[in-house]
Short mmCIF file of C-alpha atoms and ligand atoms in Angstrom, two decimals:
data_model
loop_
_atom_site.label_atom_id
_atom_site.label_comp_id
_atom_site.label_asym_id
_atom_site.label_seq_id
_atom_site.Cartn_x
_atom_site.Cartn_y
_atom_site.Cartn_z
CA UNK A 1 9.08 25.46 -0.83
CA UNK A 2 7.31 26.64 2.38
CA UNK A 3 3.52 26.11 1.75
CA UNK A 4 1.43 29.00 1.66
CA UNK A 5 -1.36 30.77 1.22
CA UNK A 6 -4.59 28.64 1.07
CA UNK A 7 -5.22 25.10 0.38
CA UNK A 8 -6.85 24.17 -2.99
CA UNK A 9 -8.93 21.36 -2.56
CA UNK A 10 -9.19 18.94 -5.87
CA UNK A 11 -11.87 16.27 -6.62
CA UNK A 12 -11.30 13.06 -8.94
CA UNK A 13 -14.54 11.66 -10.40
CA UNK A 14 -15.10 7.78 -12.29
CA UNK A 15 -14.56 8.09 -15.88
CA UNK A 16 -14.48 6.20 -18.75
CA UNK A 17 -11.27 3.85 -19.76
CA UNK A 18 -7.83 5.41 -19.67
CA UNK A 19 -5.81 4.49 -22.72
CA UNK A 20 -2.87 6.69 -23.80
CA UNK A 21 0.94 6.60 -23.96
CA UNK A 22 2.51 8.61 -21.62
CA UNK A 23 6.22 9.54 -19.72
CA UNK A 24 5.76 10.28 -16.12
CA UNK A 25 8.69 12.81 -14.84
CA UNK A 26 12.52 11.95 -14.24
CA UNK A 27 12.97 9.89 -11.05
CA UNK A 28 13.27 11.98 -7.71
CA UNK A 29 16.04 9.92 -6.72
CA UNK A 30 18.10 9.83 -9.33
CA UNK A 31 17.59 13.77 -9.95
CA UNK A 32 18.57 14.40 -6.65
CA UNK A 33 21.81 12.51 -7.08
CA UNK A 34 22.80 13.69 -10.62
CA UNK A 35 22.40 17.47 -8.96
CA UNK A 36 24.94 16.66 -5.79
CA UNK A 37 27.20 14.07 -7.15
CA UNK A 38 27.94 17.22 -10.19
CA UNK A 39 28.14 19.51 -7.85
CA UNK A 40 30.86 17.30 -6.29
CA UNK A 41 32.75 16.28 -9.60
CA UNK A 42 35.48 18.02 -11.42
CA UNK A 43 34.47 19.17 -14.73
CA UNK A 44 30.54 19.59 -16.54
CA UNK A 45 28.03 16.69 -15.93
CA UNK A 46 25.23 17.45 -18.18
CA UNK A 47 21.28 15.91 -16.94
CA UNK A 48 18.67 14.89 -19.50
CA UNK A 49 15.17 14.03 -18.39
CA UNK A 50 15.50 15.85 -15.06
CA UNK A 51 12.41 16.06 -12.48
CA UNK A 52 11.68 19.77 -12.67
CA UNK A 53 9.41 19.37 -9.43
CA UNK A 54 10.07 21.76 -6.32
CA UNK A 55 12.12 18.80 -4.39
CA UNK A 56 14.97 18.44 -7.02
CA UNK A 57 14.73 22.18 -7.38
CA UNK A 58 15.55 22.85 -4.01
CA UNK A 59 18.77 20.99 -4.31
CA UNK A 60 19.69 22.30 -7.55
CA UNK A 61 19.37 25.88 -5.37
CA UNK A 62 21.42 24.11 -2.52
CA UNK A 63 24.12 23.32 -4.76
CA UNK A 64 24.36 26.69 -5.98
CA UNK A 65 24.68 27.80 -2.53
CA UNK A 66 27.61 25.66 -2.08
CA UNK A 67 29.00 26.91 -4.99
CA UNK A 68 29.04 24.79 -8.08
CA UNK A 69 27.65 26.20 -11.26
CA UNK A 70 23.40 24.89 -12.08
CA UNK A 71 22.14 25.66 -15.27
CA UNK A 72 18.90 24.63 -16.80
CA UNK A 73 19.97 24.47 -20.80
CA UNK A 74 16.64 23.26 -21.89
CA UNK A 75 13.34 21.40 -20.95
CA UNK A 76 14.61 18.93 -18.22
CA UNK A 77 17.86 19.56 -19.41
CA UNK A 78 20.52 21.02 -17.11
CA UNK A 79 24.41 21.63 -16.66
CA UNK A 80 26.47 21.14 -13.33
CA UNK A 81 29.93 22.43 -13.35
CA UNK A 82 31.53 20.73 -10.11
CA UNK A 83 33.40 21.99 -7.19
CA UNK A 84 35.02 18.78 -6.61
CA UNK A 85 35.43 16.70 -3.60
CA UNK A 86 35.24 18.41 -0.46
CA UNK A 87 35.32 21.60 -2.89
CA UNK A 88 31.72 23.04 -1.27
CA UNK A 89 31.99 26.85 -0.17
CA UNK A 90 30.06 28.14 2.80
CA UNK A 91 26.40 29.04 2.08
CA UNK A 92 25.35 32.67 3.01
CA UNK A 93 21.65 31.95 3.62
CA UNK A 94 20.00 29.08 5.31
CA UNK A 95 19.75 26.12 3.03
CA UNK A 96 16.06 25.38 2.25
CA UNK A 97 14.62 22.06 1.19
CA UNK A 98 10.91 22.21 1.52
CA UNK A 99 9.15 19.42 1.59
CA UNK A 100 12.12 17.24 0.73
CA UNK A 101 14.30 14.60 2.96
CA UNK A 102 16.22 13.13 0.55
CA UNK A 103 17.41 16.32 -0.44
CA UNK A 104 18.05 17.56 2.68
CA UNK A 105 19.22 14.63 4.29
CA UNK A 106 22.28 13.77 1.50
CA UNK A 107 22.98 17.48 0.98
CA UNK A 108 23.58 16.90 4.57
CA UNK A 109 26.34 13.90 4.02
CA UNK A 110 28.24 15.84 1.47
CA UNK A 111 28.21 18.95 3.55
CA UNK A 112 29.25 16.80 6.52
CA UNK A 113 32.91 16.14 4.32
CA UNK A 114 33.48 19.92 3.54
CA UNK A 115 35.03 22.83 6.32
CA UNK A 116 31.96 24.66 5.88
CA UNK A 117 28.77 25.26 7.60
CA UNK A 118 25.25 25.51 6.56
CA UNK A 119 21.79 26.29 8.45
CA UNK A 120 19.39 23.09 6.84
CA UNK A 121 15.47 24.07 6.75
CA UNK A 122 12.34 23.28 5.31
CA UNK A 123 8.38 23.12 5.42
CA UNK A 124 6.22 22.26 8.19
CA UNK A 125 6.72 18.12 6.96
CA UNK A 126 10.29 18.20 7.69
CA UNK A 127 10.58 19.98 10.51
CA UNK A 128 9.04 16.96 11.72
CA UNK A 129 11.23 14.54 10.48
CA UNK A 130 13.67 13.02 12.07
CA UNK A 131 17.22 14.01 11.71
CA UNK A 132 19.37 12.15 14.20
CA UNK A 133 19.44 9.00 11.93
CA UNK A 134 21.64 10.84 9.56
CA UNK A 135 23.29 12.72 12.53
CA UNK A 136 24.88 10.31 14.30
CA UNK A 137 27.09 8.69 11.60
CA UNK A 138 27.99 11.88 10.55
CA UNK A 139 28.93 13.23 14.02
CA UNK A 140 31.15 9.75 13.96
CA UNK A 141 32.89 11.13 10.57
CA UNK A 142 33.81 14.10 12.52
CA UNK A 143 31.09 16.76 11.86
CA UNK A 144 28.81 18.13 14.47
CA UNK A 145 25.20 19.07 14.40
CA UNK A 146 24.76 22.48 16.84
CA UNK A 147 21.79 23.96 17.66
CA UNK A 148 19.34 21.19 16.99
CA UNK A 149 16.05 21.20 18.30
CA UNK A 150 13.98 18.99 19.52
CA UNK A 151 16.24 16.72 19.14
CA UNK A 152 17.61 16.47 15.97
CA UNK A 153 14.70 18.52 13.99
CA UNK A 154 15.10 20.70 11.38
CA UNK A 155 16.19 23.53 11.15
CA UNK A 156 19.74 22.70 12.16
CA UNK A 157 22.99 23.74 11.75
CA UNK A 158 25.94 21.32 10.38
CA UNK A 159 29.61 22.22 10.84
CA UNK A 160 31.33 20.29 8.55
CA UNK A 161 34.39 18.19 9.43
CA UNK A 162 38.05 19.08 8.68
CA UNK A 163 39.40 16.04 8.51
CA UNK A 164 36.58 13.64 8.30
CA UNK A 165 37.12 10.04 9.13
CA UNK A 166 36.20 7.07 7.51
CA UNK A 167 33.71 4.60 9.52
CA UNK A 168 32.21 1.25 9.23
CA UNK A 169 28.27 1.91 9.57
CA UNK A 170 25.48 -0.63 10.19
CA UNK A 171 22.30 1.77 9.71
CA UNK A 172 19.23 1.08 12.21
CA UNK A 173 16.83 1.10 9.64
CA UNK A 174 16.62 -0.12 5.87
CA UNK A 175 17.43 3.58 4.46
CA UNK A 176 18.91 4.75 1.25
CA UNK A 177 19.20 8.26 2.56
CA UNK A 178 20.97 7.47 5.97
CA UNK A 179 23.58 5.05 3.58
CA UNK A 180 23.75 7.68 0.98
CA UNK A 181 24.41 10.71 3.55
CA UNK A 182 27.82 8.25 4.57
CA UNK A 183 28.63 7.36 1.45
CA UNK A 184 28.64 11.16 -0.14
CA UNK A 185 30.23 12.05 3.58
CA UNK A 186 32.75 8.86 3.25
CA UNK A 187 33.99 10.74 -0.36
CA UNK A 188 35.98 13.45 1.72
CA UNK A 189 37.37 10.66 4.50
CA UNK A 190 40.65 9.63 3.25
CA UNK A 191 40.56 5.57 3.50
CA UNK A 192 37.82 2.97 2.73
CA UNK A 193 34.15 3.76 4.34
CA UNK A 194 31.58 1.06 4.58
CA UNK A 195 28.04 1.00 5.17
CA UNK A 196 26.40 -2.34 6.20
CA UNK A 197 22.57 -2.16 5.79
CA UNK A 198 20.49 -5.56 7.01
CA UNK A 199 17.76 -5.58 4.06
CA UNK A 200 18.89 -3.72 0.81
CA UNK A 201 17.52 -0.21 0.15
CA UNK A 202 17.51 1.15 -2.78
CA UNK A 203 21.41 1.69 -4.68
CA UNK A 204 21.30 4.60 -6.92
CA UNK A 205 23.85 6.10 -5.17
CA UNK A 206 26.55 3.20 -5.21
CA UNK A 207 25.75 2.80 -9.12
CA UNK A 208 25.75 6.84 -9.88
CA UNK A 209 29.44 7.26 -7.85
CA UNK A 210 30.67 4.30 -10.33
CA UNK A 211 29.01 6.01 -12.72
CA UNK A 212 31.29 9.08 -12.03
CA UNK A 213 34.82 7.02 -11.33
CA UNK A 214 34.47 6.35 -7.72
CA UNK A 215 35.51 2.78 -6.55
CA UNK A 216 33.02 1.61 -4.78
CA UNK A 217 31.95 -2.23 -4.20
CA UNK A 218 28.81 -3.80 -2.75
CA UNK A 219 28.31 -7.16 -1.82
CA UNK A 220 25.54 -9.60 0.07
CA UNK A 221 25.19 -9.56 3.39
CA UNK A 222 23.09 -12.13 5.08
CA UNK A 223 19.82 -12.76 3.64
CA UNK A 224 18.62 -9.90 2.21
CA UNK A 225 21.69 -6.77 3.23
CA UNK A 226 24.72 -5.67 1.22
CA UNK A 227 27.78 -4.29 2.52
CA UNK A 228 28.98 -0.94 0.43
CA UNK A 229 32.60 0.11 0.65
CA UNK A 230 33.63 3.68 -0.81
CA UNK A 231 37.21 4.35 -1.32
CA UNK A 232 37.72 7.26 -0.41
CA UNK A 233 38.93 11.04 -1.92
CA UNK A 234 38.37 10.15 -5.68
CA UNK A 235 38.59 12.22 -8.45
CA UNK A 236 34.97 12.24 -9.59
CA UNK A 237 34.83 13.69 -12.92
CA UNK A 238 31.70 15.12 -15.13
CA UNK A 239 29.68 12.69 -16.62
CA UNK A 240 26.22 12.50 -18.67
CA UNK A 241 23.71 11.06 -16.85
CA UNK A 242 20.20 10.01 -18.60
CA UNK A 243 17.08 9.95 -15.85
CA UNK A 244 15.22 7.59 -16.52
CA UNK A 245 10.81 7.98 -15.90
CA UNK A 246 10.27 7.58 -12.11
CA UNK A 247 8.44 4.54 -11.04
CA UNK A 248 6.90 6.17 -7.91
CA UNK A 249 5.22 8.30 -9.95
CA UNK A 250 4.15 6.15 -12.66
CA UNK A 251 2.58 3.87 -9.84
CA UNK A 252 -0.44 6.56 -9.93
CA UNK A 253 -1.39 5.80 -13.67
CA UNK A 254 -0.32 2.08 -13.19
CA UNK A 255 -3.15 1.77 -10.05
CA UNK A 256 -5.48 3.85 -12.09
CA UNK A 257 -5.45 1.97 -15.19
CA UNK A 258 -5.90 -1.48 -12.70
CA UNK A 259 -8.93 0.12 -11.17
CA UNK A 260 -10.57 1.88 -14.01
CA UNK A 261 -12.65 -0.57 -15.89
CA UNK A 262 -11.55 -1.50 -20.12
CA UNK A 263 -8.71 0.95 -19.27
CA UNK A 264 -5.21 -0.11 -21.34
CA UNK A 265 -2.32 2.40 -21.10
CA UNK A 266 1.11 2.67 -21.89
CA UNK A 267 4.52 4.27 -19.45
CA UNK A 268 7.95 4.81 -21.48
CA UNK A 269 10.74 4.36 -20.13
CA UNK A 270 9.85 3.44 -17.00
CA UNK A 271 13.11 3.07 -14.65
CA UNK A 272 13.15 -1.22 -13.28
CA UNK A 273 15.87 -1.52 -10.89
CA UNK A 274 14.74 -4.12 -9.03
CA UNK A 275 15.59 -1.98 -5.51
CA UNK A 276 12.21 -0.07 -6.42
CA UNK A 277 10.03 -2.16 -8.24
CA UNK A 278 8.60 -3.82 -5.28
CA UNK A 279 5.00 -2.48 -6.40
CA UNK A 280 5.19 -3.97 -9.29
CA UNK A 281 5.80 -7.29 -8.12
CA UNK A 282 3.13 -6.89 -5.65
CA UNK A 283 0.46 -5.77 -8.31
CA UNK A 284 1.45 -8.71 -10.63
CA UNK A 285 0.51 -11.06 -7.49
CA UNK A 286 -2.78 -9.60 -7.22
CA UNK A 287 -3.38 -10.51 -10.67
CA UNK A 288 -2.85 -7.54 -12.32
CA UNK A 289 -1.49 -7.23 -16.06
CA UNK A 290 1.67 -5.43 -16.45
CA UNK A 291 3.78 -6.27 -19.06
CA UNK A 292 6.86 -4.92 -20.25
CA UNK A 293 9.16 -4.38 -23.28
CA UNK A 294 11.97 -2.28 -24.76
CA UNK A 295 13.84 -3.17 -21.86
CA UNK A 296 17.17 -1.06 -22.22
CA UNK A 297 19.89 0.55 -19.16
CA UNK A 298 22.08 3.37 -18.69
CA UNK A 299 24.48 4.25 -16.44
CA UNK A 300 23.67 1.00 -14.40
CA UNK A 301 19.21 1.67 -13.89
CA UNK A 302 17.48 -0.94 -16.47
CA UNK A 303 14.10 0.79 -17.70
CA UNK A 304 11.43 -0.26 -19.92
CA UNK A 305 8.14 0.47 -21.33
CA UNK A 306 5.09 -0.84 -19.53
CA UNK A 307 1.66 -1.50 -20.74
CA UNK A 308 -0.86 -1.73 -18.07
CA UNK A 309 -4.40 -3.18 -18.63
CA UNK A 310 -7.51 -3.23 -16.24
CA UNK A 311 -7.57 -5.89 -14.48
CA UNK A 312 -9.33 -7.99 -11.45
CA UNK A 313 -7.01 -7.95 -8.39
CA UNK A 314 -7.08 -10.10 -5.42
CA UNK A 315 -5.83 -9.79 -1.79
CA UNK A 316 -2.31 -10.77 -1.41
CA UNK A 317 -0.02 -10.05 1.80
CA UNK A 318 3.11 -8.10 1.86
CA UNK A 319 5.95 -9.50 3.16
CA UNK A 320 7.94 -7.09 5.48
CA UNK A 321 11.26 -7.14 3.60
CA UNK A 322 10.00 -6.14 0.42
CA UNK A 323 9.12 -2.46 2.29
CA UNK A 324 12.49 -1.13 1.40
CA UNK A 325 12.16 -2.12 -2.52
CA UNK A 326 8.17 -0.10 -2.42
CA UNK A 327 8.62 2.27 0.20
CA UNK A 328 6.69 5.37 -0.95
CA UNK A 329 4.23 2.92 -2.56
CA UNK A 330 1.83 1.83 -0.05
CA UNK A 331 -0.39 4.52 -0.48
CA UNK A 332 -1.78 3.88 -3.85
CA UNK A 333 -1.08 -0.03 -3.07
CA UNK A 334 -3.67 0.77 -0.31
CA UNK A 335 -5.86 2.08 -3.30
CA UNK A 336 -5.34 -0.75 -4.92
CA UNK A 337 -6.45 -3.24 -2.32
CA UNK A 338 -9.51 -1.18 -1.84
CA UNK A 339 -10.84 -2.63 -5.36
CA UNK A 340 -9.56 -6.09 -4.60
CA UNK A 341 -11.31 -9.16 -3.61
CA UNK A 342 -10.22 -10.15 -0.34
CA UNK A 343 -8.09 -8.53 2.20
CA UNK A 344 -4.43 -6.95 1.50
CA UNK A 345 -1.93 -7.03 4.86
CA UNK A 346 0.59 -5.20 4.58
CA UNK A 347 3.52 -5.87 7.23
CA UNK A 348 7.21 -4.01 7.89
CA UNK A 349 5.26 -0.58 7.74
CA UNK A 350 7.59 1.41 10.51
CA UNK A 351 8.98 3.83 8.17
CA UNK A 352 6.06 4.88 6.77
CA UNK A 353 5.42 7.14 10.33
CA UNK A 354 8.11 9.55 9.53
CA UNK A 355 7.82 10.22 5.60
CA UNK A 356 6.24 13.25 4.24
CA UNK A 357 3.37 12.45 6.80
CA UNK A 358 2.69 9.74 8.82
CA UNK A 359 1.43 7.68 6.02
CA UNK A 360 0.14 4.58 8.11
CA UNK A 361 -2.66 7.22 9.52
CA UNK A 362 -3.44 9.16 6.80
CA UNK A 363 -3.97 6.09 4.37
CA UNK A 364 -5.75 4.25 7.41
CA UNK A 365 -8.36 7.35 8.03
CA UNK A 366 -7.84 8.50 4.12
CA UNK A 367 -9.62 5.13 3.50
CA UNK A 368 -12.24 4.90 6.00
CA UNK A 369 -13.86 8.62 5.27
CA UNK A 370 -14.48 7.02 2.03
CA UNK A 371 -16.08 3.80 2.93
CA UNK A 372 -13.43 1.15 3.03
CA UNK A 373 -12.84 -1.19 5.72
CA UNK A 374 -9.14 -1.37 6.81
CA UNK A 375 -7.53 -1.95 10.45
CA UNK A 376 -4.06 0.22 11.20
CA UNK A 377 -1.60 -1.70 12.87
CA UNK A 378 1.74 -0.32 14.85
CA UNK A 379 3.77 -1.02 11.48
CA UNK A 380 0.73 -2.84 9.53
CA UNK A 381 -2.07 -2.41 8.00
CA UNK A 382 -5.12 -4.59 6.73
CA UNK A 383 -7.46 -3.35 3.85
CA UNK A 384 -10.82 -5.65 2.78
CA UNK A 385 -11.59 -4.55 -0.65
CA UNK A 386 -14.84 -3.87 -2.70
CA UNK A 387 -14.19 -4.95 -5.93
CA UNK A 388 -16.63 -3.46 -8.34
CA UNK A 389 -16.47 -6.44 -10.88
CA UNK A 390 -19.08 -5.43 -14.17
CA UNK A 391 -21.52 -3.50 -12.07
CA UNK A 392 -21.55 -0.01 -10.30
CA UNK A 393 -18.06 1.04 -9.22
CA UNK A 394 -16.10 0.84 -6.62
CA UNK A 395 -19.53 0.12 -4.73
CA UNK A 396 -20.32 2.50 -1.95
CA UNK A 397 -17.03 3.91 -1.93
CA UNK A 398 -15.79 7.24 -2.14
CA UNK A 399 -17.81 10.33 -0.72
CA UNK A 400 -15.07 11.66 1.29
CA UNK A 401 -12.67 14.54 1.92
CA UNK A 402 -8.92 13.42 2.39
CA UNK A 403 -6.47 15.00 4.57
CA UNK A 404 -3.00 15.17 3.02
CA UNK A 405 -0.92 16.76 5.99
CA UNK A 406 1.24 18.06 3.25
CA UNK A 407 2.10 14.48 1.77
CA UNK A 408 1.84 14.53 -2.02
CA UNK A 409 2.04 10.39 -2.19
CA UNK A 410 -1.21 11.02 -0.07
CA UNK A 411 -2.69 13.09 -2.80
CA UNK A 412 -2.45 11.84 -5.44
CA UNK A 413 -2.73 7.93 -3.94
CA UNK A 414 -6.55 9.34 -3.15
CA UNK A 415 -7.19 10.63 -6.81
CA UNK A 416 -6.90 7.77 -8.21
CA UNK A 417 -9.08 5.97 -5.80
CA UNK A 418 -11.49 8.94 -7.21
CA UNK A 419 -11.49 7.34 -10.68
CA UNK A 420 -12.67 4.67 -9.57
CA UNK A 421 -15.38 4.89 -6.89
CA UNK A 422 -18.91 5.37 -6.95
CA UNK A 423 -18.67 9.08 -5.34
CA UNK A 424 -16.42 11.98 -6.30
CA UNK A 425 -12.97 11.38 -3.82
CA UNK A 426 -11.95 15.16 -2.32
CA UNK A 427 -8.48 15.73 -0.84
CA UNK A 428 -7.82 18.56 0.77
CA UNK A 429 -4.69 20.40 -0.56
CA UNK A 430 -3.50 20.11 -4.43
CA UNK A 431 -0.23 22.02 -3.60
CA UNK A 432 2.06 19.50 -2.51
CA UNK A 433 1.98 16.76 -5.77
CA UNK A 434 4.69 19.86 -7.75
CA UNK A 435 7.20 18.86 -5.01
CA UNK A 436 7.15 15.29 -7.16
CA UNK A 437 4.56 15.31 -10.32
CA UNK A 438 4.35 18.67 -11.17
CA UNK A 439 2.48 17.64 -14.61
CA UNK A 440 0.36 14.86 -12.33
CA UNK A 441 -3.11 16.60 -13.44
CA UNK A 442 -1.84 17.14 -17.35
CA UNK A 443 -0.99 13.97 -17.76
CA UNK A 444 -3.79 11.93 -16.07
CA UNK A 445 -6.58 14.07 -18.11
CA UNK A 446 -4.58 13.42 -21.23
CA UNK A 447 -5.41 9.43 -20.65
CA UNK A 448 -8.81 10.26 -19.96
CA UNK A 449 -9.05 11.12 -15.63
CA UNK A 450 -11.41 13.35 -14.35
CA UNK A 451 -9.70 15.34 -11.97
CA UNK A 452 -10.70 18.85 -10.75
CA UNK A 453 -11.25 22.14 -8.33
CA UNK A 454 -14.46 21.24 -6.45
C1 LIG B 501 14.82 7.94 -1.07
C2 LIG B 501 14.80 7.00 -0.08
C3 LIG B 501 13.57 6.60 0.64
C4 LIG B 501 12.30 7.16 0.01
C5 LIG B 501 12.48 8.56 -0.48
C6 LIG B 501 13.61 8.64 -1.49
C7 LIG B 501 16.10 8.24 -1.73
O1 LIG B 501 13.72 7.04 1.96
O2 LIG B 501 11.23 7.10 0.91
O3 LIG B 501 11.29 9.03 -1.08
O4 LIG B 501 16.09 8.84 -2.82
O5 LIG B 501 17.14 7.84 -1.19
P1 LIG B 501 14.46 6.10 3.03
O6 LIG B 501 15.54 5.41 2.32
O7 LIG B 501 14.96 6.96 4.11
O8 LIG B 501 13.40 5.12 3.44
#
């Protein structure tokens, strides 16, 4: 989606206890991946639990465009007939992701194994990010990336290779898209590709491609990396794939229900591989009360039901490799730590400059406009909390207007600090929290949030 038209501003006020059982949305990632790796199989793969938010939307579209049968059958229910590998025709429009780099970005890597090419755009927010980290190994697999600007900035065109090769690639930075983007390119590449990443990032790729019949092995490398190897030209076939609740997005009513005083809530089917959950384990450190049960898998991701209960939180720091396990977390950790005793330091922050927004500075100045003392680092930040114990809220806090720069993480990470503080919390821009959460504001009123238009 391109953003337009004007900017609805949204306020979230303190309210009473949340309590409630609730499913957040399908996971982003996994949506994404369902979408391209049926698009990429021979025969139907049927979805259930899909995220219907604009992100996975736009790659359902893509993979139209590249020719593989996308039908929605139901609520979050939807049917991929496949092309098969290296199957993808040539797009007759300009692929558009919106707001979305993981779609983009391993749309990309199985475009990059095809003969075809494709024009790759989106919003304002991507044409900002940068694209040379998926690029270069691709380039190496034979593609090439014309008419780039800026260097390597959307939009771009990719001209996929005819005979791609298979490589041995050590990404630069802990990133399941730049892995992901070889792996789906690696498919195509007759012979073994490997991807070598030094801290694990999350592996829903490597367990989906199994999932479909692809060989594919992982093992340790060094302290905290694996080593992925993709044989490669398999016959992926259809498969059923089960998405299970997204734990980025149920982070927003898991901080909530911390922060909001007597509040006791529960999530379903929350997905747990251990690759995300890095939130949770941070949370649980700070003393908060998560506990789970019904713990259950399929197709490889373990989920399980959560119940979250107000609690007192302390300040903890954040090691720097658990970044890659809570990437798109920090945000509403940041909330968090603004209602904990103590400070919160949070280290290995690089990434966070080139997500949806520049996260470090929008949390950083997202925080201060509504009274809470934090100090942005390069790649860290420090937030000293006002815990509100038994007596006025989040004292002094809130007040403020938040900028969102188009980041939905941003958005709704400032809501919730809403529910919580002493004075109404503004942002700036609703529009943005559909690309993830599009039932974000449904859900939170039905456990008892005060959230609305100014
Ligand atoms: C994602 C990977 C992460 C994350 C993004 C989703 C994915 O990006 O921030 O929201 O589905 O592969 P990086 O792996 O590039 O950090």
């Amino acid at each position: 989606m391109t953003h337009s038209g004007p900017a609805i501003p949204l306020e979230a006020r303190a309210c009473g206890p949340l309590s409630g059982k609730v499913r957040v949305p399908g996971d982003k990632s996994i949506s994404h991946r369902a979408l391209i790796l049926g698009a990429l199989a021979v025969g139907e793969t049927r979805i259930s639990g899909l995220l219907e938010g604009e992100d996975v939307l736009n790659t359902a579209k893509s993979m139209r465009a590249l020719g593989a049968r996308v039908e929605r059958t139901g609520p979050f229910a939807w049917r991929v007939n496949g092309v098969g590998v290296g199957g993808f025709a040539e797009p007759a429009s300009p692929l558009d992701f919106g707001n979305s780099g993981t779609g983009c970005r391993l749309v990309m890597g199985a475009v990059a194994g095809c003969p075809v090419t494709a024009i790759f755009d989106g919003d304002a927010s991507l044409r900002s990010r940068p694209m040379r980290r998926i690029l270069d190994p691709l380039e190496l697999m034979g593609a090439k990336a014309g008419e780039a600007r800026d260097g390597g900035r959307l939009p771009l065109t990719l001209h996929g290779a005819r005979d791609p090769v298979p490589i041995t690639y050590r990404t630069p930075v802990a990133s399941a898209q730049i892995k992901s983007a070889v792996l789906l390119a690696g498919l195509a590449a007759p012979g073994v590709t490997t991807v070598i990443e030094a801290e694990a990032s999350r592996d829903h790729t490597e367990l989906m491609l199994k999932h479909f019949g692809a060989e594919i092995a992982s093992v340790k490398e060094g302290a905290h990396g694996r080593r992925i190897s993709l044989t490669g030209e398999p016959e992926l076939h259809g498969a059923e794939v089960i998405v299970p609740a997204d734990p980025s997005s149920a982070a927003f009513p898991i901080v909530a229900a911390l922060v909001v005083p007597d509040s006791d809530i529960v999530l379903a089917d929350v997905m747990t591989n251990s690759l995300r959950t890095g939130l949770f384990t941070t949370l649980r450190e700070m003393g908060a009360s998560i506990e789970e049960s019904e713990v259950r898998g399929d197709a490889g991701e373990p989920m399980a039901q959560l119940r979250v209960r107000a609690s007192k939180l302390r300040g903890v720091e954040v090691p720097a490799e658990r970044a890659p396990s809570m990437i798109d977390e920090y945000p509403v950790l940041a909330v968090a730590a603004a209602f904990a005793e103590g400070e919160t330091i949070m280290l290995g922050l690089e990434e966070l400059r080139v997500k949806e927004s520049d996260r470090l500075a929008a949390v950083a100045r997202g925080l201060e406009v509504n009274g809470v003392d934090c100090t942005e680092g390069k790649d860290n930040l420090a937030v000293r909390g006002r815990p509100s114990g038994k007596g006025p809220r989040g004292a002094g806090l809130g007040g403020g207007t938040v900028e969102t720069h188009l980041d939905h993480r941003i958005a709704m990470s400032f809501l919730v600090m809403g529910l919580a503080s002493q004075k109404p919390v503004t942002v700036d821009d609703r529009a943005m929290i559909a690309t993830s959460f599009p039932e974000f504001m449904d859900l939170m009123a039905g456990l008892g949030a005060v959230i609305e238009t100014p």
